[in-house]
Coordinates of C-alpha atoms in Angstrom, one line a residue:
Chain A
M22 CA -19.4 -16.2 5.4
A23 CA -16.0 -14.8 4.7
T24 CA -14.2 -18.1 5.1
L25 CA -11.1 -18.6 3.1
G26 CA -11.6 -22.3 2.3
S27 CA -14.7 -24.0 1.2
A28 CA -15.7 -24.7 4.7
E29 CA -19.3 -24.9 4.0
L30 CA -18.8 -27.7 1.6
P31 CA -20.0 -30.9 3.2
A32 CA -18.3 -33.3 0.8
R33 CA -14.7 -32.8 1.5
A34 CA -13.7 -36.1 -0.1
S35 CA -13.0 -36.1 -3.8
I36 CA -15.1 -37.7 -6.4
A37 CA -13.2 -41.0 -6.8
S38 CA -13.4 -41.7 -3.1
G39 CA -17.2 -41.5 -3.4
G40 CA -19.1 -38.4 -2.3
A41 CA -22.6 -38.1 -1.1
T42 CA -22.8 -34.7 -2.8
S43 CA -25.8 -35.5 -4.9
L44 CA -27.9 -35.3 -1.8
I45 CA -27.4 -31.6 -1.5
S46 CA -30.2 -29.6 -2.8
K47 CA -29.4 -26.0 -1.8
P48 CA -26.6 -23.9 -3.2
V49 CA -23.3 -24.4 -1.4
L50 CA -20.0 -22.5 -1.4
R51 CA -17.9 -24.0 -4.2
H52 CA -15.0 -21.4 -4.3
S53 CA -13.9 -19.2 -1.5
A54 CA -13.7 -15.4 -2.0
L55 CA -10.0 -15.5 -2.1
V56 CA -9.9 -18.3 -4.7
R57 CA -12.4 -16.4 -6.9
L58 CA -10.5 -13.1 -6.6
T59 CA -7.1 -14.5 -7.4
H60 CA -8.6 -16.6 -10.2
W61 CA -10.0 -13.6 -12.0
V62 CA -7.0 -11.3 -11.3
T63 CA -4.7 -14.1 -12.7
F64 CA -7.0 -14.5 -15.7
L65 CA -6.7 -10.7 -16.5
C66 CA -3.0 -10.8 -15.9
F67 CA -2.7 -13.9 -18.2
L68 CA -4.4 -12.1 -21.1
A69 CA -2.2 -9.0 -20.6
L70 CA 1.0 -11.1 -20.4
L71 CA 0.0 -13.1 -23.5
V72 CA -0.8 -10.0 -25.7
S73 CA 2.3 -8.1 -24.6
G74 CA 4.4 -11.3 -24.8
I75 CA 3.3 -11.9 -28.4
E76 CA 4.2 -8.3 -29.3
I77 CA 7.7 -8.7 -27.8
V78 CA 8.3 -11.9 -29.7
I79 CA 7.2 -10.2 -32.9
S80 CA 10.3 -7.9 -32.6
H81 CA 12.5 -11.0 -32.9
P82 CA 10.6 -14.2 -33.7
R83 CA 13.7 -16.3 -33.7
F84 CA 14.7 -18.6 -30.8
Y85 CA 18.1 -19.9 -29.8
W86 CA 19.7 -22.3 -27.3
G87 CA 22.6 -21.3 -25.1
E88 CA 23.9 -18.0 -24.0
T89 CA 23.7 -15.8 -27.1
G90 CA 21.9 -15.6 -30.4
N91 CA 21.1 -13.0 -33.0
S92 CA 20.2 -12.5 -36.7
L93 CA 23.8 -13.5 -37.7
T94 CA 23.6 -16.9 -35.9
T95 CA 21.6 -20.0 -36.6
P96 CA 18.3 -20.1 -34.7
L97 CA 17.0 -23.2 -33.0
F98 CA 13.7 -22.4 -34.8
Q99 CA 11.9 -19.4 -36.2
L100 CA 8.2 -18.6 -36.0
P101 CA 6.8 -18.1 -39.6
I102 CA 5.6 -14.6 -38.8
P103 CA 6.6 -11.1 -39.9
S104 CA 8.7 -9.0 -37.5
S105 CA 8.5 -5.4 -36.2
R106 CA 12.2 -5.0 -37.0
K107 CA 13.7 -4.5 -40.4
L108 CA 17.0 -6.4 -39.8
V109 CA 15.3 -9.7 -38.8
P110 CA 15.3 -12.1 -41.7
T111 CA 11.7 -13.2 -41.9
G112 CA 11.0 -13.8 -45.6
Y113 CA 8.2 -11.2 -45.4
S114 CA 8.6 -8.0 -47.5
Y115 CA 6.9 -5.8 -44.9
V116 CA 7.8 -4.7 -41.3
L117 CA 5.2 -4.5 -38.6
P118 CA 4.9 -1.4 -36.4
D119 CA 7.1 -1.3 -33.3
Q120 CA 5.1 -2.1 -30.1
N121 CA 7.9 -3.0 -27.7
G122 CA 7.8 0.1 -25.5
W123 CA 4.3 -0.4 -24.0
S124 CA 4.5 -4.2 -24.4
R125 CA 7.5 -4.5 -22.1
A126 CA 6.1 -2.0 -19.6
L127 CA 2.7 -3.8 -19.5
H128 CA 4.4 -7.3 -19.4
F129 CA 6.6 -6.4 -16.4
Q130 CA 3.9 -4.5 -14.5
T131 CA 1.4 -7.4 -15.0
A132 CA 4.1 -9.9 -14.0
W133 CA 4.4 -8.1 -10.7
I134 CA 0.7 -8.2 -10.1
A135 CA 0.5 -11.8 -11.2
V136 CA 3.4 -13.0 -9.0
L137 CA 2.0 -11.2 -6.0
T138 CA -1.5 -12.6 -6.6
G139 CA 0.1 -16.0 -7.1
L140 CA 1.9 -15.8 -3.8
L141 CA -1.3 -14.7 -2.0
Y142 CA -3.1 -17.7 -3.5
V143 CA -0.4 -20.2 -2.7
I144 CA 0.2 -19.1 0.9
S145 CA -3.5 -18.9 1.6
G146 CA -4.0 -22.2 -0.2
F147 CA -1.7 -23.9 2.3
L148 CA -3.1 -22.1 5.3
S149 CA -6.8 -22.5 4.5
G150 CA -6.6 -26.1 3.5
H151 CA -7.7 -25.4 0.0
F152 CA -4.8 -27.3 -1.5
R153 CA -5.3 -30.3 0.9
R154 CA -9.0 -30.4 0.2
D155 CA -9.3 -29.4 -3.4
V156 CA -6.0 -29.9 -5.2
F157 CA -3.8 -32.6 -3.7
P158 CA -5.1 -35.9 -5.0
G159 CA -6.1 -38.7 -2.7
K160 CA -4.9 -42.2 -3.2
A161 CA -8.2 -43.3 -4.8
D162 CA -7.9 -40.4 -7.3
L163 CA -4.6 -41.7 -8.6
S164 CA -5.7 -45.2 -9.5
P165 CA -5.1 -45.8 -13.2
R166 CA -8.8 -46.7 -13.7
A167 CA -10.0 -43.4 -12.1
L168 CA -7.5 -41.4 -14.1
L169 CA -8.4 -43.1 -17.3
T170 CA -12.1 -42.6 -16.7
S171 CA -11.6 -38.9 -16.1
F172 CA -9.5 -38.6 -19.2
L173 CA -11.9 -40.5 -21.5
K174 CA -15.2 -38.9 -20.3
P175 CA -14.6 -35.5 -21.8
L176 CA -13.2 -37.0 -25.0
R177 CA -16.7 -38.7 -25.4
F178 CA -18.2 -35.3 -24.7
E179 CA -19.8 -36.8 -21.6
R180 CA -20.8 -34.2 -19.0
P181 CA -19.3 -34.6 -15.6
S182 CA -21.4 -36.3 -12.9
A183 CA -23.4 -34.2 -10.4
G184 CA -20.7 -34.9 -7.7
E185 CA -18.0 -33.3 -9.8
M186 CA -19.7 -30.0 -9.4
F187 CA -18.3 -29.8 -5.9
S188 CA -14.8 -31.1 -6.2
Y189 CA -12.1 -32.1 -8.7
N190 CA -11.3 -35.6 -10.0
G191 CA -7.7 -37.0 -9.9
L192 CA -6.8 -35.8 -13.4
Q193 CA -7.9 -32.3 -12.7
R194 CA -6.0 -32.3 -9.4
L195 CA -2.8 -33.4 -11.1
T196 CA -3.2 -30.8 -13.8
Y197 CA -3.8 -28.0 -11.4
L198 CA -0.8 -29.2 -9.3
F199 CA 1.3 -29.2 -12.4
V200 CA 0.2 -25.7 -13.4
I201 CA 0.5 -24.2 -10.0
F202 CA 3.7 -25.8 -8.8
V203 CA 5.6 -26.5 -12.1
L204 CA 4.4 -24.2 -15.0
F205 CA 3.9 -21.0 -13.1
P206 CA 7.2 -21.2 -11.1
L207 CA 9.0 -22.1 -14.3
V208 CA 7.6 -19.2 -16.3
I209 CA 8.5 -16.8 -13.5
W210 CA 12.0 -18.3 -13.2
S211 CA 12.8 -18.3 -16.9
G212 CA 11.4 -14.7 -17.1
L213 CA 13.6 -13.5 -14.3
A214 CA 16.6 -15.3 -15.8
M215 CA 16.4 -12.8 -18.7
S216 CA 16.5 -9.8 -16.4
L217 CA 20.0 -8.4 -16.5
G218 CA 19.8 -6.8 -13.0
F219 CA 18.4 -9.9 -11.5
I220 CA 20.9 -12.3 -13.0
S221 CA 23.8 -10.0 -11.9
A222 CA 22.8 -10.8 -8.3
F223 CA 21.7 -14.4 -8.9
P224 CA 23.7 -15.7 -11.9
W225 CA 22.9 -19.3 -11.1
T226 CA 19.3 -18.7 -12.1
V227 CA 20.3 -18.2 -15.7
N228 CA 23.3 -20.5 -15.8
L229 CA 21.2 -23.4 -14.5
L230 CA 18.8 -23.0 -17.5
G231 CA 21.8 -23.2 -19.9
G232 CA 22.1 -19.5 -20.7
R233 CA 20.0 -16.4 -21.4
Q234 CA 18.8 -17.5 -24.8
S235 CA 17.8 -20.9 -23.4
A236 CA 15.9 -19.1 -20.7
R237 CA 14.0 -17.1 -23.4
T238 CA 13.2 -20.3 -25.3
I239 CA 12.0 -22.1 -22.2
H240 CA 9.9 -19.0 -21.3
F241 CA 8.3 -19.3 -24.7
F242 CA 7.5 -23.0 -24.4
V243 CA 6.2 -22.8 -20.9
S244 CA 4.0 -19.9 -22.0
M245 CA 2.6 -22.0 -24.8
A246 CA 2.0 -24.8 -22.3
L247 CA 0.0 -22.3 -20.2
V248 CA -2.0 -21.2 -23.2
L249 CA -2.8 -24.9 -23.9
F250 CA -3.9 -25.3 -20.4
L251 CA -6.1 -22.2 -20.7
L252 CA -7.8 -23.6 -23.9
V253 CA -8.4 -27.0 -22.4
H254 CA -9.6 -25.4 -19.1
V255 CA -12.2 -23.3 -21.0
L256 CA -13.2 -26.2 -23.1
M257 CA -13.8 -28.3 -20.0
V258 CA -15.8 -25.5 -18.4
C259 CA -18.0 -25.3 -21.5
L260 CA -18.5 -29.1 -21.5
A261 CA -19.4 -29.1 -17.8
G262 CA -21.8 -26.2 -18.2
F263 CA -20.4 -22.7 -18.9
R264 CA -23.0 -20.9 -16.9
S265 CA -22.9 -23.0 -13.8
R266 CA -19.1 -23.3 -13.6
T267 CA -18.4 -19.7 -14.4
G268 CA -21.2 -18.6 -12.1
A269 CA -19.6 -20.7 -9.3
M270 CA -16.3 -18.9 -9.9
I271 CA -18.0 -15.5 -9.8
T272 CA -20.5 -15.9 -7.0
G273 CA -18.8 -18.8 -5.2
R274 CA -22.1 -20.7 -5.1
T275 CA -23.2 -23.8 -6.9
G276 CA -26.2 -26.1 -6.5
T277 CA -27.9 -29.1 -7.9
R278 CA -30.7 -27.0 -9.3
E279 CA -28.6 -25.7 -12.2
E280 CA -27.3 -29.1 -13.1
G281 CA -29.2 -29.9 -16.2
T282 CA -28.0 -32.8 -18.4
Chain B
M30 CA -27.6 -10.9 5.4
I31 CA -27.9 -7.1 6.0
K32 CA -25.8 -7.3 9.1
L33 CA -23.1 -9.3 7.4
S34 CA -23.0 -6.9 4.4
R35 CA -22.6 -4.0 6.8
R36 CA -19.8 -5.7 8.6
R37 CA -18.2 -6.6 5.3
L38 CA -18.5 -3.0 4.2
I39 CA -16.8 -1.7 7.4
V40 CA -14.1 -4.3 7.1
S41 CA -13.5 -3.6 3.4
G42 CA -13.4 0.1 4.1
L43 CA -10.9 -0.3 6.9
A44 CA -8.8 -2.6 4.7
A45 CA -8.9 -0.1 1.8
A46 CA -7.9 2.8 4.2
A47 CA -5.0 0.7 5.6
G48 CA -3.9 -0.3 2.1
A49 CA -4.1 3.3 0.9
S50 CA -2.1 4.7 3.8
G51 CA 0.4 1.8 3.5
L52 CA 0.9 2.7 -0.1
A53 CA 1.3 6.4 0.7
V54 CA 4.0 5.5 3.4
A55 CA 5.7 3.2 0.9
A56 CA 5.7 5.9 -1.8
R57 CA 7.1 8.5 0.7
L58 CA 9.9 6.1 1.7
A59 CA 10.7 5.2 -1.9
Q60 CA 10.9 8.9 -2.8
K61 CA 13.2 9.5 0.2
Y62 CA 15.6 6.7 -0.8
G63 CA 15.6 7.5 -4.5
L64 CA 13.7 4.3 -5.5
I65 CA 11.3 6.0 -7.9
P66 CA 12.6 6.2 -11.5
P67 CA 12.1 9.4 -13.5
D68 CA 9.4 7.7 -15.5
G69 CA 7.7 6.4 -12.4
G70 CA 4.4 8.2 -13.1
G71 CA 1.7 7.2 -15.6
I72 CA -0.1 4.0 -16.1
Y73 CA 3.0 1.8 -16.0
G74 CA 4.6 3.8 -13.2
L75 CA 3.8 1.1 -10.6
G76 CA 5.6 -1.7 -12.5
E77 CA 8.6 0.6 -13.4
T78 CA 8.9 1.6 -9.8
L79 CA 8.6 -1.9 -8.4
S80 CA 11.3 -3.2 -10.8
Y81 CA 13.7 -0.3 -10.3
A82 CA 13.2 -0.2 -6.5
S83 CA 13.6 -3.9 -5.9
Q84 CA 16.7 -4.1 -8.2
R85 CA 18.2 -1.1 -6.4
L86 CA 17.7 -2.8 -3.1
L87 CA 18.9 -6.2 -4.2
T88 CA 21.5 -5.7 -6.9
T89 CA 23.2 -2.3 -6.5
H90 CA 26.7 -3.8 -6.1
A91 CA 26.2 -7.0 -8.0
L92 CA 28.4 -7.6 -11.0
A93 CA 27.2 -8.6 -14.5
R94 CA 28.3 -12.1 -15.5
E95 CA 31.6 -12.1 -17.3
F96 CA 32.5 -14.7 -19.9
S97 CA 35.6 -16.4 -21.1
R98 CA 37.4 -15.3 -24.3
S99 CA 36.3 -18.4 -26.1
Q100 CA 32.7 -17.4 -25.6
I101 CA 33.1 -14.1 -27.5
S102 CA 30.6 -14.1 -30.4
P103 CA 32.4 -14.4 -33.7
R104 CA 30.0 -12.0 -35.4
P105 CA 28.6 -9.4 -33.1
F106 CA 25.4 -8.1 -34.6
P107 CA 25.5 -4.3 -35.3
N108 CA 21.9 -3.0 -35.0
E109 CA 20.4 -0.4 -37.4
L110 CA 21.9 3.1 -37.3
A111 CA 20.3 6.4 -38.0
P112 CA 21.9 8.4 -40.8
F113 CA 25.0 10.2 -39.7
T114 CA 25.1 14.0 -39.5
D115 CA 27.5 16.0 -41.6
D116 CA 29.3 16.9 -38.3
F117 CA 29.8 13.3 -37.5
K118 CA 31.0 12.4 -41.0
R119 CA 33.6 15.2 -40.8
L120 CA 34.8 13.9 -37.4
Q121 CA 34.9 10.4 -38.8
A122 CA 36.9 11.5 -41.8
G123 CA 39.5 12.9 -39.5
G124 CA 39.8 9.7 -37.6
F125 CA 37.9 11.2 -34.7
A126 CA 41.0 13.2 -33.7
D127 CA 38.7 16.2 -33.1
W128 CA 36.1 14.1 -31.1
R129 CA 35.5 15.6 -27.7
L130 CA 33.6 14.4 -24.7
A131 CA 32.3 17.4 -22.8
V132 CA 31.6 16.9 -19.1
D133 CA 29.6 19.5 -17.2
G134 CA 26.8 20.1 -14.7
L135 CA 27.4 19.5 -11.0
V136 CA 31.1 19.0 -11.2
A137 CA 34.0 21.0 -9.7
Q138 CA 35.8 21.3 -13.0
P139 CA 33.9 21.0 -16.3
A140 CA 36.2 19.5 -18.9
L141 CA 36.6 18.4 -22.5
F142 CA 38.3 15.1 -23.1
S143 CA 39.8 13.9 -26.4
L144 CA 39.8 10.2 -27.3
A145 CA 43.6 10.2 -26.8
G146 CA 43.1 11.8 -23.4
L147 CA 40.5 9.1 -22.4
K148 CA 42.8 6.3 -23.6
S149 CA 45.7 7.7 -21.5
Y150 CA 43.8 6.7 -18.3
P151 CA 44.0 3.1 -17.0
S152 CA 42.2 1.0 -19.5
R153 CA 39.8 -1.7 -18.3
S154 CA 37.9 -4.4 -20.1
H155 CA 35.2 -7.0 -19.5
I156 CA 33.8 -9.7 -21.6
T157 CA 30.1 -9.3 -21.2
E158 CA 26.8 -9.9 -23.1
L159 CA 25.1 -7.1 -24.9
T160 CA 21.3 -7.9 -25.0
C161 CA 18.7 -6.1 -27.0
E162 CA 15.2 -5.6 -25.7
E163 CA 14.0 -7.4 -28.8
G164 CA 15.6 -10.6 -27.4
W165 CA 18.8 -11.2 -29.3
S166 CA 22.3 -10.9 -27.8
Y167 CA 26.0 -11.4 -28.3
I168 CA 29.1 -11.5 -26.2
A169 CA 32.1 -9.2 -26.8
E170 CA 35.1 -7.8 -25.0
W171 CA 34.5 -4.2 -24.2
I172 CA 37.5 -1.9 -23.5
G173 CA 37.3 1.6 -22.0
V174 CA 37.7 3.8 -19.1
P175 CA 35.4 3.3 -16.1
L176 CA 32.9 6.2 -16.0
S177 CA 33.7 6.6 -12.3
H178 CA 37.3 7.4 -13.2
V179 CA 36.3 10.3 -15.4
L180 CA 33.7 11.5 -12.8
N181 CA 36.4 11.5 -10.1
L182 CA 38.7 13.6 -12.4
V183 CA 36.1 16.3 -12.7
G184 CA 34.9 16.1 -9.1
V185 CA 31.3 15.3 -8.8
H186 CA 29.3 17.3 -6.2
P187 CA 27.8 15.3 -3.4
Q188 CA 24.2 16.2 -4.3
A189 CA 24.6 14.6 -7.8
K190 CA 21.8 12.1 -8.5
Y191 CA 22.1 11.3 -12.2
V192 CA 24.5 11.4 -15.1
V193 CA 22.9 12.4 -18.3
Y194 CA 24.7 11.3 -21.5
T195 CA 24.1 12.7 -24.9
S196 CA 24.8 11.2 -28.3
A197 CA 26.1 12.7 -31.6
E198 CA 22.9 11.1 -33.0
P199 CA 20.4 14.0 -33.0
G200 CA 17.8 13.7 -30.2
M201 CA 19.4 10.7 -28.5
W202 CA 20.1 11.1 -24.9
D203 CA 19.8 9.0 -21.7
S204 CA 20.7 9.0 -18.0
I205 CA 21.7 6.7 -15.2
D206 CA 21.6 7.0 -11.4
M207 CA 24.8 7.4 -9.4
A208 CA 24.7 3.7 -8.5
D209 CA 25.1 2.7 -12.1
A210 CA 27.4 5.7 -12.9
L211 CA 29.9 4.6 -10.2
H212 CA 29.5 0.8 -10.9
P213 CA 32.8 -0.7 -11.7
Q214 CA 31.6 -2.3 -15.0
T215 CA 30.1 1.0 -16.3
F216 CA 32.5 2.1 -19.1
L217 CA 33.0 4.9 -21.5
C218 CA 33.9 2.3 -24.1
Y219 CA 36.3 3.0 -27.0
G220 CA 37.5 -0.5 -27.8
M221 CA 35.9 -3.9 -28.7
N222 CA 37.4 -7.4 -29.1
G223 CA 41.0 -6.1 -28.9
G224 CA 40.6 -3.3 -31.5
E225 CA 38.9 0.1 -31.8
L226 CA 35.2 0.3 -31.2
P227 CA 33.7 0.1 -34.7
V228 CA 31.4 3.0 -35.7
A229 CA 28.7 0.3 -36.3
H230 CA 28.9 -0.5 -32.6
G231 CA 28.9 3.1 -31.4
G232 CA 32.5 4.2 -32.0
P233 CA 34.3 6.2 -31.2
L234 CA 32.7 6.3 -27.7
R235 CA 29.8 4.3 -26.3
M236 CA 28.2 4.1 -22.9
R237 CA 28.6 0.5 -21.8
L238 CA 26.3 -0.8 -19.0
P239 CA 26.3 -4.6 -18.9
R240 CA 23.5 -4.6 -16.4
Q241 CA 21.1 -2.8 -18.6
I242 CA 19.5 -3.5 -22.0
G243 CA 21.1 -2.5 -25.3
Y244 CA 19.3 0.8 -26.0
K245 CA 20.5 2.2 -22.7
N246 CA 24.1 1.6 -24.0
V247 CA 23.9 4.8 -26.1
K248 CA 26.3 5.1 -29.1
F249 CA 28.5 8.1 -30.1
V250 CA 28.5 9.7 -26.6
N251 CA 29.9 13.2 -26.7
R252 CA 28.5 14.8 -23.6
L253 CA 28.0 14.0 -19.9
T254 CA 26.0 16.2 -17.6
V255 CA 25.9 15.6 -13.9
T256 CA 22.6 16.7 -12.3
D257 CA 20.5 16.4 -9.2
N258 CA 17.3 17.3 -11.1
I259 CA 16.4 15.0 -14.0
K260 CA 13.1 16.8 -14.5
G261 CA 15.1 19.6 -16.2
F262 CA 16.0 17.4 -19.2
G263 CA 13.6 16.9 -22.1
K264 CA 10.2 16.0 -20.8
G265 CA 11.6 15.0 -17.5
L266 CA 11.3 11.3 -18.0
G267 CA 15.1 10.6 -17.8
S268 CA 15.7 9.6 -21.5
A269 CA 14.7 10.1 -25.1
A270 CA 13.6 6.5 -25.1
A271 CA 11.2 7.1 -22.2
E272 CA 9.6 9.8 -24.2
F273 CA 8.9 7.1 -26.8
G274 CA 7.4 4.8 -24.2
Y275 CA 10.5 2.7 -23.6
A276 CA 11.4 2.2 -19.9
W277 CA 14.1 4.4 -18.4
Y278 CA 15.4 1.6 -16.2
T279 CA 16.2 -1.5 -18.1
G280 CA 17.7 -3.9 -15.6
I281 CA 14.6 -6.0 -16.4

């Protein structure tokens, strides 16, 4: 009942390797309690980080490369938005209200919760076999043909097959791998590389990124990549059936009964 | 199902109790070792405390990165200033000859220092980055006397926990713990890039903490108060900035 992995799931093989999942008629455990909990905590953290992050960017919507950069230097690029600071040259005649105090506090507090939740997820993911079973792609998943099929299907607004209700296809597995082991670590790293206390103890973390302003710019782009992932993720959930997929992430259960086409 | 629910209820209850008592022990320990910042209460208290405590444990003796002379920003950005008081204008007109830094509180000998007096002590400099919480930054050479030098001259009592510093700008004050106060890169800064510290950058005297964000580097410092009880200052949050919702500790 309180298993960490999806131990009750009979079809451990992924879709491309051919599952007999369509034979299942009663609800099965799709997501373990821990996956569900960390998923929703991460989701709430993501929203808080996004809102507070946007507020912080508004106080200086210019981005630079290298160690330093300010209103007297040439930016790498500037977002076409107004600012909450008078001295930032934005082209707008008005200044937005200052929101940096609570935004920074919320951003860092949420970052702590998100990082600890992420650690819990990653450690338990290795221990429970969740990664091995649900995230690491099998050989068959990685065939160009299988990848192309999983890429084209949603573009034709085709709903996923019944079997895909119980596991992920190769493209999904690669995407989750990239998000979990590349984007999230990179957004944490580039964020820490802006912390003056942290980089005094670990200066290589910022030097390796090319300087503190580079770290800030990387943090921005990786955040945007994560937003893009979120949008596509939600879009795919809607395409696959918002009720059944979201229900599975809340109750953990899914079944063939709800699979209407 | 009922059995399982009951078991789950008991397990969750035990886990919650263990978690709560674990948190209580952690909070007690953090309090004992001075790991809770003055603004460690309230809805963001958890995050502020985690950041401050972890950086105190990991980075107390770490040095901020120093840069080469060639990396000094040609045009350091002076941020917006509040209008000067008549008092300040008068001192400025006199070339700050009458500027005094008062040092009081938990010290053996409260004292007044003139700029000339501060400049007569061994001068130190570091080329470090000043970073604003908004995101921008520049690199400059900062010249001054280490705060620890002045604190040693007046004799700080062993129970001291914070140094409160006050600005000539009305209502502006902040504080740092003793780890930051005694840190070798913490300066009472009176010079910049080989010259005097311009008024636009906080002259005649600025607190310079290269391991904390710009707003913590208070301009126009004219008073230091050593204390063991930060609650006695303002609303007890450790700084004027904290009263406006800006974090007291800005190593992050």
